Amino acid sequence: MSEDHVDKRISQLEEHLRNNAHEINRRSISDHSFYSYRHANRLFSSRKGESIHTITNKIRLQKAAEHLRYSSKNIFDIAIEVGYETSASFSKAFKKTYGISPSSYRE
């Protein structure tokens, strides 16, 4: 398989992650990339310097930050919308990334 083909698949996968970060799972990555999750992650990490999981979490938190800033949705609804199962896991990840709680960020 050529390097151009691999780079094209990685770019397509990255676009898929950006547009669908709230519903990304191993199967959707495999289906979209036509590689096993493990192989797709290995290729993605070598090309982008970060794992699919890390990139997906960054995208989710960026989208959440936009919602917090520009909408009046409650924090739990935002957490669910961007792909977190609980507001506690969302708050922990948000604080780790942005250094403040989601409610403080909103203010």
PDB file of C-alpha atoms in Angstrom:
ATOM      1  CA  MET A   1       0.000   0.000   0.000  1.00  0.00           C
ATOM      2  CA  SER A   2       1.456   3.375  -1.000  1.00  0.00           C
ATOM      3  CA  GLU A   3       2.256   6.129   1.488  1.00  0.00           C
ATOM      4  CA  ASP A   4      -0.140   8.459  -0.382  1.00  0.00           C
ATOM      5  CA  HIS A   5      -2.956   5.960   0.094  1.00  0.00           C
ATOM      6  CA  VAL A   6      -2.220   5.643   3.816  1.00  0.00           C
ATOM      7  CA  ASP A   7      -2.011   9.424   4.223  1.00  0.00           C
ATOM      8  CA  LYS A   8      -5.345   9.822   2.412  1.00  0.00           C
ATOM      9  CA  ARG A   9      -6.993   7.253   4.709  1.00  0.00           C
ATOM     10  CA  ILE A  10      -5.543   8.986   7.785  1.00  0.00           C
ATOM     11  CA  SER A  11      -6.850  12.366   6.571  1.00  0.00           C
ATOM     12  CA  GLN A  12     -10.287  10.865   5.960  1.00  0.00           C
ATOM     13  CA  LEU A  13     -10.244   9.293   9.409  1.00  0.00           C
ATOM     14  CA  GLU A  14      -9.244  12.579  11.016  1.00  0.00           C
ATOM     15  CA  GLU A  15     -12.129  14.345   9.259  1.00  0.00           C
ATOM     16  CA  HIS A  16     -14.482  11.586  10.438  1.00  0.00           C
ATOM     17  CA  LEU A  17     -13.268  12.108  14.018  1.00  0.00           C
ATOM     18  CA  ARG A  18     -13.855  15.868  13.812  1.00  0.00           C
ATOM     19  CA  ASN A  19     -17.386  15.447  12.476  1.00  0.00           C
ATOM     20  CA  ASN A  20     -18.444  12.514  14.652  1.00  0.00           C
ATOM     21  CA  ALA A  21     -16.382  12.683  17.848  1.00  0.00           C
ATOM     22  CA  HIS A  22     -19.471  12.134  20.001  1.00  0.00           C
ATOM     23  CA  GLU A  23     -20.096   8.688  18.513  1.00  0.00           C
ATOM     24  CA  ILE A  24     -16.611   7.355  17.823  1.00  0.00           C
ATOM     25  CA  ASN A  25     -15.850   3.800  18.852  1.00  0.00           C
ATOM     26  CA  ARG A  26     -13.465   1.095  17.708  1.00  0.00           C
ATOM     27  CA  ARG A  27     -15.932  -0.374  15.240  1.00  0.00           C
ATOM     28  CA  SER A  28     -16.736   2.945  13.566  1.00  0.00           C
ATOM     29  CA  ILE A  29     -13.018   3.651  13.198  1.00  0.00           C
ATOM     30  CA  SER A  30     -12.413   0.224  11.659  1.00  0.00           C
ATOM     31  CA  ASP A  31     -15.400   0.603   9.349  1.00  0.00           C
ATOM     32  CA  HIS A  32     -14.380   4.078   8.243  1.00  0.00           C
ATOM     33  CA  SER A  33     -10.661   3.469   7.815  1.00  0.00           C
ATOM     34  CA  PHE A  34     -10.889  -0.072   6.395  1.00  0.00           C
ATOM     35  CA  TYR A  35      -8.169  -1.094   8.864  1.00  0.00           C
ATOM     36  CA  SER A  36      -8.430  -2.860  12.187  1.00  0.00           C
ATOM     37  CA  TYR A  37      -8.657  -0.389  15.062  1.00  0.00           C
ATOM     38  CA  ARG A  38      -5.213  -1.406  16.258  1.00  0.00           C
ATOM     39  CA  HIS A  39      -3.617  -0.883  12.848  1.00  0.00           C
ATOM     40  CA  ALA A  40      -5.501   2.386  12.239  1.00  0.00           C
ATOM     41  CA  ASN A  41      -4.355   3.666  15.634  1.00  0.00           C
ATOM     42  CA  ARG A  42      -0.759   2.680  14.921  1.00  0.00           C
ATOM     43  CA  LEU A  43      -0.823   4.482  11.553  1.00  0.00           C
ATOM     44  CA  PHE A  44      -2.617   7.495  13.002  1.00  0.00           C
ATOM     45  CA  SER A  45      -0.165   7.779  15.893  1.00  0.00           C
ATOM     46  CA  SER A  46       2.858   7.540  13.622  1.00  0.00           C
ATOM     47  CA  ARG A  47       1.494  10.220  11.255  1.00  0.00           C
ATOM     48  CA  LYS A  48      -0.134  12.575  13.782  1.00  0.00           C
ATOM     49  CA  GLY A  49       1.955  11.992  16.914  1.00  0.00           C
ATOM     50  CA  GLU A  50      -1.106  11.232  19.039  1.00  0.00           C
ATOM     51  CA  SER A  51      -3.459   8.299  19.414  1.00  0.00           C
ATOM     52  CA  ILE A  52      -6.988   8.254  18.023  1.00  0.00           C
ATOM     53  CA  HIS A  53      -8.274   8.284  21.600  1.00  0.00           C
ATOM     54  CA  THR A  54      -6.282  11.409  22.491  1.00  0.00           C
ATOM     55  CA  ILE A  55      -7.371  13.275  19.355  1.00  0.00           C
ATOM     56  CA  THR A  56     -11.010  12.247  19.855  1.00  0.00           C
ATOM     57  CA  ASN A  57     -10.997  13.521  23.447  1.00  0.00           C
ATOM     58  CA  LYS A  58      -9.458  16.830  22.366  1.00  0.00           C
ATOM     59  CA  ILE A  59     -12.127  17.270  19.702  1.00  0.00           C
ATOM     60  CA  ARG A  60     -14.908  16.416  22.161  1.00  0.00           C
ATOM     61  CA  LEU A  61     -13.621  18.920  24.700  1.00  0.00           C
ATOM     62  CA  GLN A  62     -13.192  21.641  22.062  1.00  0.00           C
ATOM     63  CA  LYS A  63     -16.807  21.152  21.003  1.00  0.00           C
ATOM     64  CA  ALA A  64     -17.897  21.213  24.642  1.00  0.00           C
ATOM     65  CA  ALA A  65     -16.004  24.467  25.225  1.00  0.00           C
ATOM     66  CA  GLU A  66     -17.821  26.012  22.254  1.00  0.00           C
ATOM     67  CA  HIS A  67     -21.176  24.900  23.673  1.00  0.00           C
ATOM     68  CA  LEU A  68     -20.307  26.248  27.104  1.00  0.00           C
ATOM     69  CA  ARG A  69     -19.323  29.583  25.667  1.00  0.00           C
ATOM     70  CA  TYR A  70     -22.048  30.061  23.068  1.00  0.00           C
ATOM     71  CA  SER A  71     -25.093  28.182  24.340  1.00  0.00           C
ATOM     72  CA  SER A  72     -27.211  28.029  27.447  1.00  0.00           C
ATOM     73  CA  LYS A  73     -27.458  24.216  27.490  1.00  0.00           C
ATOM     74  CA  ASN A  74     -26.841  22.659  30.866  1.00  0.00           C
ATOM     75  CA  ILE A  75     -23.494  21.010  31.470  1.00  0.00           C
ATOM     76  CA  PHE A  76     -24.889  17.483  31.690  1.00  0.00           C
ATOM     77  CA  ASP A  77     -26.574  17.846  28.283  1.00  0.00           C
ATOM     78  CA  ILE A  78     -23.334  19.143  26.765  1.00  0.00           C
ATOM     79  CA  ALA A  79     -21.395  16.239  28.277  1.00  0.00           C
ATOM     80  CA  ILE A  80     -23.797  13.705  26.757  1.00  0.00           C
ATOM     81  CA  GLU A  81     -23.898  15.512  23.414  1.00  0.00           C
ATOM     82  CA  VAL A  82     -20.117  15.429  22.986  1.00  0.00           C
ATOM     83  CA  GLY A  83     -19.858  11.767  23.981  1.00  0.00           C
ATOM     84  CA  TYR A  84     -19.290  11.530  27.731  1.00  0.00           C
ATOM     85  CA  GLU A  85     -21.456   9.116  29.702  1.00  0.00           C
ATOM     86  CA  THR A  86     -21.453  11.075  32.951  1.00  0.00           C
ATOM     87  CA  SER A  87     -21.044  14.691  33.920  1.00  0.00           C
ATOM     88  CA  ALA A  88     -18.350  13.614  36.418  1.00  0.00           C
ATOM     89  CA  SER A  89     -16.127  12.071  33.726  1.00  0.00           C
ATOM     90  CA  PHE A  90     -16.729  15.094  31.522  1.00  0.00           C
ATOM     91  CA  SER A  91     -15.883  17.556  34.301  1.00  0.00           C
ATOM     92  CA  LYS A  92     -12.713  15.663  35.187  1.00  0.00           C
ATOM     93  CA  ALA A  93     -11.505  15.588  31.556  1.00  0.00           C
ATOM     94  CA  PHE A  94     -12.447  19.232  31.008  1.00  0.00           C
ATOM     95  CA  LYS A  95     -10.616  20.380  34.119  1.00  0.00           C
ATOM     96  CA  LYS A  96      -7.547  18.329  33.211  1.00  0.00           C
ATOM     97  CA  THR A  97      -7.423  19.958  29.769  1.00  0.00           C
ATOM     98  CA  TYR A  98      -8.498  23.542  30.507  1.00  0.00           C
ATOM     99  CA  GLY A  99      -7.426  23.855  34.141  1.00  0.00           C
ATOM    100  CA  ILE A 100     -10.896  24.948  35.324  1.00  0.00           C
ATOM    101  CA  SER A 101     -14.287  23.359  35.747  1.00  0.00           C
ATOM    102  CA  PRO A 102     -16.872  23.581  32.951  1.00  0.00           C
ATOM    103  CA  SER A 103     -19.059  25.882  35.044  1.00  0.00           C
ATOM    104  CA  SER A 104     -16.117  28.241  35.708  1.00  0.00           C
ATOM    105  CA  TYR A 105     -15.235  28.195  32.025  1.00  0.00           C
ATOM    106  CA  ARG A 106     -18.786  29.195  31.156  1.00  0.00           C
ATOM    107  CA  GLU A 107     -18.612  32.215  33.489  1.00  0.00           C
TER     108      GLU A 107
END
